Amino acid sequence: MSSHSRPQVIETVAGMRDLAMHERAAGRTIALTPTLGALHAGHVAHVERAAELADVRIVSIFVNPTQFGANEDIDKYPRTMDVDLDLLGELGVPYVFAPSVEEMYPKGPTSTTISAGQIGTMFEGKARAGHFDGVLTVVAKMLAITSPHFVTFGQKDAQQLFLVRRMITDLNIPVRLEIIETVRQDDGLALSSRNQFLDASQREAATILSTALKAATSAADSGLDAVIAAAQGALMGESRAELDYFSVVDTDTFMPVPDGFRGPATAIVAARVGDTRLIDNSSLYVG
């Protein structure tokens, strides 16, 4: 047993809001790390960065039903609250906001929602209808409840990151977004709570996402066509991974870049390995 005690768990909106107001009144800065739980080394990077940014860290653990599509089983999402609290205790996190669904949505899904717009219907949004509206709405709620000075989001979910950043800008939300680099295992696989659904063979196949991105980045000097050919060539070599999409998007708009594009961009990829859908991305400079 570590010498650290577990974080204080706050389960009500009113309790969390009071605590945040109290910390702010005392002149302390707050960093929020929003999570769905099932914490791993990727989340640890967020929590460690939050310690450098702010006086007080809050980690929210909430499996948000409004961001799961009709064809997605929210009940299957891994829930490991005891393990998560032990880990956060070891990291010295003082507070965990872990509301129930009824606490966050007392009358069911809110009538007021935040629309992710056109980008919210593409890529991940095409595969998971309504997903990003659910994400943005719950993130706005979390920011309103915890009043943080900083909020951490991971580079691994590039589209989510783009949409959250745009929402914060568009709605003048007074919080600084801190981007956390993707944490990878030695073989390149991006850490994700979904990785635990992979068996050994699938786990091996899953590395094709980062391999394809590496190939794309290596080919970037030769232009967009070379990037796409390199990625597709790599992906076609792994029969156990079923490609959903590979695209190169403009970092400023998240729209696919046009033919002949030169400049900074983000390569994004999604594939299904067995029943598990995995995503990854990397920054590159085309041409």
Coordinates of C-alpha atoms in Angstrom, one line a residue:
M1 CA 0.0 0.0 0.0
S2 CA 1.4 3.4 -1.0
S3 CA 1.8 6.2 1.6
H4 CA -0.6 8.3 -0.5
S5 CA -4.3 8.3 0.4
R6 CA -6.9 7.9 -2.2
P7 CA -8.4 11.0 -3.7
Q8 CA -11.6 12.5 -2.2
V9 CA -14.5 11.4 -4.5
I10 CA -17.1 14.0 -5.2
E11 CA -20.3 12.6 -6.6
T12 CA -22.6 15.7 -6.8
V13 CA -22.5 18.7 -9.1
A14 CA -23.2 21.0 -6.2
G15 CA -20.4 19.5 -4.1
M16 CA -17.9 19.8 -7.0
R17 CA -18.9 23.3 -7.8
D18 CA -18.5 24.3 -4.1
L19 CA -15.1 22.8 -3.9
A20 CA -13.9 24.5 -7.1
M21 CA -15.2 27.9 -5.9
H22 CA -13.5 27.3 -2.5
E23 CA -10.1 26.5 -4.2
R24 CA -10.4 29.5 -6.5
A25 CA -11.3 31.8 -3.7
A26 CA -8.2 30.6 -1.9
G27 CA -6.2 31.8 -4.9
R28 CA -5.3 28.3 -6.1
T29 CA -5.3 27.3 -9.8
I30 CA -7.2 24.2 -11.0
A31 CA -6.4 21.7 -13.7
L32 CA -9.1 19.3 -14.9
T33 CA -8.3 16.0 -16.7
P34 CA -11.6 14.6 -18.0
T35 CA -11.7 10.8 -18.4
L36 CA -14.0 7.8 -18.9
G37 CA -12.0 5.9 -16.3
A38 CA -10.1 2.6 -17.1
L39 CA -7.0 4.7 -16.6
H40 CA -3.6 3.8 -18.2
A41 CA -0.2 5.3 -18.7
G42 CA -1.6 7.7 -21.2
H43 CA -3.8 9.2 -18.5
V44 CA -0.8 9.3 -16.1
A45 CA 0.9 11.7 -18.5
H46 CA -2.1 14.0 -18.3
V47 CA -2.1 13.9 -14.5
E48 CA 1.6 14.5 -14.2
R49 CA 1.4 17.5 -16.6
A50 CA -1.5 18.9 -14.6
A51 CA 0.7 18.9 -11.5
E52 CA 3.2 21.2 -13.4
L53 CA 0.4 23.5 -14.5
A54 CA -1.8 24.0 -11.5
D55 CA -2.0 23.9 -7.7
V56 CA -5.0 21.6 -7.6
R57 CA -5.8 18.6 -9.8
I58 CA -9.3 17.3 -10.5
V59 CA -9.7 14.1 -12.5
S60 CA -13.3 13.4 -13.7
I61 CA -14.3 9.8 -14.2
F62 CA -17.6 9.6 -16.1
V63 CA -18.8 7.2 -18.8
N64 CA -20.9 9.6 -20.7
P65 CA -23.9 7.9 -22.3
T66 CA -24.7 10.7 -24.8
Q67 CA -21.4 10.1 -26.6
F68 CA -22.1 6.4 -27.3
G69 CA -24.0 5.6 -30.5
A70 CA -27.0 3.3 -30.8
N71 CA -24.8 0.4 -32.1
E72 CA -22.2 0.8 -29.2
D73 CA -22.6 -1.1 -26.0
I74 CA -21.9 1.4 -23.2
D75 CA -22.2 -1.4 -20.7
K76 CA -19.1 -3.1 -22.2
Y77 CA -16.9 0.0 -21.6
P78 CA -14.4 -1.0 -19.0
R79 CA -15.0 0.3 -15.5
T80 CA -12.2 0.0 -13.0
M81 CA -13.0 2.6 -10.4
D82 CA -11.1 0.9 -7.5
V83 CA -7.9 0.5 -9.5
D84 CA -8.3 4.0 -10.9
L85 CA -8.6 5.5 -7.4
D86 CA -5.5 3.6 -6.2
L87 CA -3.5 4.9 -9.2
L88 CA -4.6 8.5 -8.7
G89 CA -3.8 8.2 -5.0
E90 CA -0.2 7.2 -5.9
L91 CA 0.0 10.2 -8.2
G92 CA -1.2 12.5 -5.4
V93 CA -4.4 13.6 -7.0
P94 CA -6.6 15.2 -4.3
Y95 CA -10.0 15.1 -6.0
V96 CA -12.0 12.9 -8.3
F97 CA -15.3 14.0 -9.7
A98 CA -17.3 10.8 -10.3
P99 CA -21.0 11.7 -10.8
S100 CA -23.7 9.3 -11.7
V101 CA -25.6 9.5 -15.0
E102 CA -28.6 10.7 -13.0
E103 CA -26.5 13.5 -11.4
M104 CA -25.3 14.8 -14.8
Y105 CA -28.6 14.3 -16.6
P106 CA -31.4 14.5 -14.0
K107 CA -34.1 14.7 -16.7
G108 CA -32.4 12.5 -19.2
P109 CA -30.2 13.8 -22.1
T110 CA -30.2 17.6 -22.1
S111 CA -32.5 19.4 -24.5
T112 CA -29.7 21.9 -25.0
T113 CA -26.7 20.4 -26.8
I114 CA -23.5 21.7 -28.4
S115 CA -23.3 20.9 -32.1
A116 CA -19.9 19.8 -33.5
G117 CA -21.0 21.1 -36.9
Q118 CA -19.8 19.6 -40.2
I119 CA -16.5 18.2 -38.8
G120 CA -18.6 16.4 -36.2
T121 CA -20.2 14.3 -39.0
M122 CA -17.0 13.2 -40.6
F123 CA -14.4 10.5 -39.9
E124 CA -15.2 9.4 -36.3
G125 CA -18.5 11.3 -36.4
K126 CA -19.5 9.3 -39.5
A127 CA -18.8 6.0 -37.8
R128 CA -20.4 7.2 -34.5
A129 CA -23.4 9.5 -35.3
G130 CA -23.9 12.1 -32.6
H131 CA -20.8 11.2 -30.8
F132 CA -19.1 14.5 -30.9
D133 CA -22.2 16.5 -30.0
G134 CA -22.3 14.3 -26.9
V135 CA -18.6 14.9 -26.2
L136 CA -18.8 18.6 -26.6
T137 CA -21.9 18.9 -24.4
V138 CA -20.5 16.9 -21.6
V139 CA -17.1 18.7 -21.8
A140 CA -18.9 22.1 -21.6
K141 CA -20.8 20.8 -18.5
M142 CA -17.6 19.5 -16.9
L143 CA -15.9 22.9 -17.5
A144 CA -18.9 24.8 -16.0
I145 CA -19.0 22.5 -12.9
T146 CA -15.2 22.4 -12.1
S147 CA -14.2 26.0 -13.2
P148 CA -10.7 24.9 -14.1
H149 CA -7.9 27.3 -15.3
F150 CA -6.4 24.4 -17.4
V151 CA -7.9 21.3 -19.0
T152 CA -5.9 18.5 -20.5
F153 CA -6.8 16.6 -23.7
G154 CA -4.8 14.0 -25.6
Q155 CA -3.4 14.3 -29.1
K156 CA -4.4 10.7 -29.7
D157 CA -8.0 11.7 -30.3
A158 CA -7.1 14.3 -32.9
Q159 CA -10.7 15.1 -34.1
Q160 CA -12.0 15.4 -30.5
L161 CA -9.1 17.7 -29.7
F162 CA -9.8 19.9 -32.7
L163 CA -13.5 20.1 -31.8
V164 CA -12.9 20.8 -28.1
R165 CA -10.3 23.5 -28.9
R166 CA -12.7 25.1 -31.4
M167 CA -15.6 25.0 -28.9
I168 CA -13.4 26.7 -26.2
T169 CA -12.5 29.4 -28.7
D170 CA -16.0 29.8 -30.2
L171 CA -17.8 30.0 -26.9
N172 CA -15.1 32.1 -25.1
I173 CA -14.7 29.5 -22.4
P174 CA -12.1 30.9 -19.9
V175 CA -9.9 27.8 -19.8
R176 CA -6.4 27.0 -21.2
L177 CA -6.3 23.8 -23.2
E178 CA -3.2 21.8 -22.6
I179 CA -2.4 19.1 -25.3
I180 CA -0.8 15.9 -24.1
E181 CA 1.3 13.9 -26.6
T182 CA 0.1 10.4 -27.5
V183 CA 1.7 7.8 -25.2
R184 CA 2.8 4.7 -27.0
Q185 CA 4.0 1.2 -26.2
D186 CA 7.4 0.1 -27.4
D187 CA 6.0 -1.3 -30.6
G188 CA 4.3 1.9 -31.4
L189 CA 0.7 1.1 -30.4
A190 CA -1.0 4.1 -29.0
L191 CA -2.3 3.5 -25.5
S192 CA -6.1 3.2 -25.3
S193 CA -8.6 1.8 -22.8
R194 CA -9.9 -0.3 -25.7
N195 CA -6.6 -2.1 -26.1
Q196 CA -7.6 -4.5 -23.3
F197 CA -10.3 -6.0 -25.6
L198 CA -7.5 -7.3 -28.0
D199 CA -6.2 -10.8 -27.8
A200 CA -2.5 -11.5 -28.5
S201 CA -3.0 -11.8 -32.3
Q202 CA -5.2 -8.8 -32.5
R203 CA -2.8 -6.8 -30.3
E204 CA 0.0 -7.6 -32.8
A205 CA -2.2 -6.6 -35.8
A206 CA -3.1 -3.3 -34.1
T207 CA 0.4 -2.0 -34.5
I208 CA -0.4 -1.6 -38.2
L209 CA -2.0 1.8 -37.4
S210 CA 1.2 3.3 -36.1
T211 CA 3.3 1.5 -38.8
A212 CA 1.1 3.0 -41.5
L213 CA 1.4 6.5 -40.0
K214 CA 5.2 6.1 -39.9
A215 CA 5.2 5.1 -43.5
A216 CA 3.0 8.1 -44.4
T217 CA 5.3 10.5 -42.5
S218 CA 8.4 9.1 -44.2
A219 CA 6.8 9.7 -47.6
A220 CA 5.6 13.2 -46.8
D221 CA 8.5 14.9 -48.6
S222 CA 7.3 13.4 -51.9
G223 CA 3.8 14.9 -51.6
L224 CA 0.2 13.9 -50.8
D225 CA -0.1 11.0 -53.3
A226 CA 3.0 9.4 -51.9
V227 CA 1.7 9.8 -48.3
I228 CA -1.6 8.0 -49.2
A229 CA 0.1 5.3 -51.2
A230 CA 2.6 4.6 -48.4
A231 CA -0.1 4.3 -45.8
Q232 CA -2.4 2.2 -47.9
G233 CA 0.5 -0.1 -48.9
A234 CA 1.2 -0.7 -45.2
L235 CA -2.4 -1.2 -44.3
M236 CA -3.0 -3.7 -47.1
G237 CA -0.3 -5.9 -45.7
E238 CA -2.3 -6.6 -42.5
S239 CA -5.3 -8.7 -43.2
R240 CA -6.4 -8.8 -39.6
A241 CA -7.1 -5.0 -39.6
E242 CA -10.1 -3.7 -41.5
L243 CA -9.5 -0.1 -42.5
D244 CA -12.3 2.4 -41.9
Y245 CA -10.5 5.5 -43.1
F246 CA -7.1 7.0 -43.7
S247 CA -7.0 10.7 -44.5
V248 CA -4.7 13.7 -44.4
V249 CA -6.4 16.8 -42.9
D250 CA -5.6 20.4 -42.6
T251 CA -4.6 21.2 -39.0
D252 CA -6.6 24.5 -39.0
T253 CA -9.8 23.1 -40.4
F254 CA -9.7 19.3 -40.0
M255 CA -10.9 19.1 -43.6
P256 CA -9.1 16.7 -46.0
V257 CA -6.3 18.6 -47.7
P258 CA -6.7 19.2 -51.5
D259 CA -4.5 17.6 -54.2
G260 CA -1.1 19.3 -54.5
F261 CA -1.3 20.5 -50.9
R262 CA 2.0 21.5 -49.2
G263 CA 2.4 22.4 -45.5
P264 CA 1.7 21.1 -42.0
A265 CA -1.1 18.5 -41.8
T266 CA -2.4 15.6 -39.7
A267 CA -2.6 12.0 -40.9
I268 CA -5.6 10.2 -39.3
V269 CA -6.4 6.5 -39.4
A270 CA -9.1 4.3 -38.0
A271 CA -9.4 0.5 -38.3
R272 CA -11.3 -2.4 -36.8
V273 CA -9.3 -5.2 -35.3
G274 CA -11.7 -8.0 -34.4
D275 CA -14.6 -6.2 -32.7
T276 CA -12.4 -3.3 -31.5
R277 CA -12.2 0.0 -33.3
L278 CA -8.9 1.8 -33.0
I279 CA -7.7 5.3 -34.0
D280 CA -4.4 7.0 -34.3
N281 CA -2.8 10.0 -35.9
S282 CA 0.5 11.8 -36.6
S283 CA 1.6 15.2 -37.6
L284 CA 3.5 15.6 -40.9
Y285 CA 4.7 18.2 -43.3
V286 CA 3.6 17.5 -46.8
G287 CA 6.0 18.4 -49.6

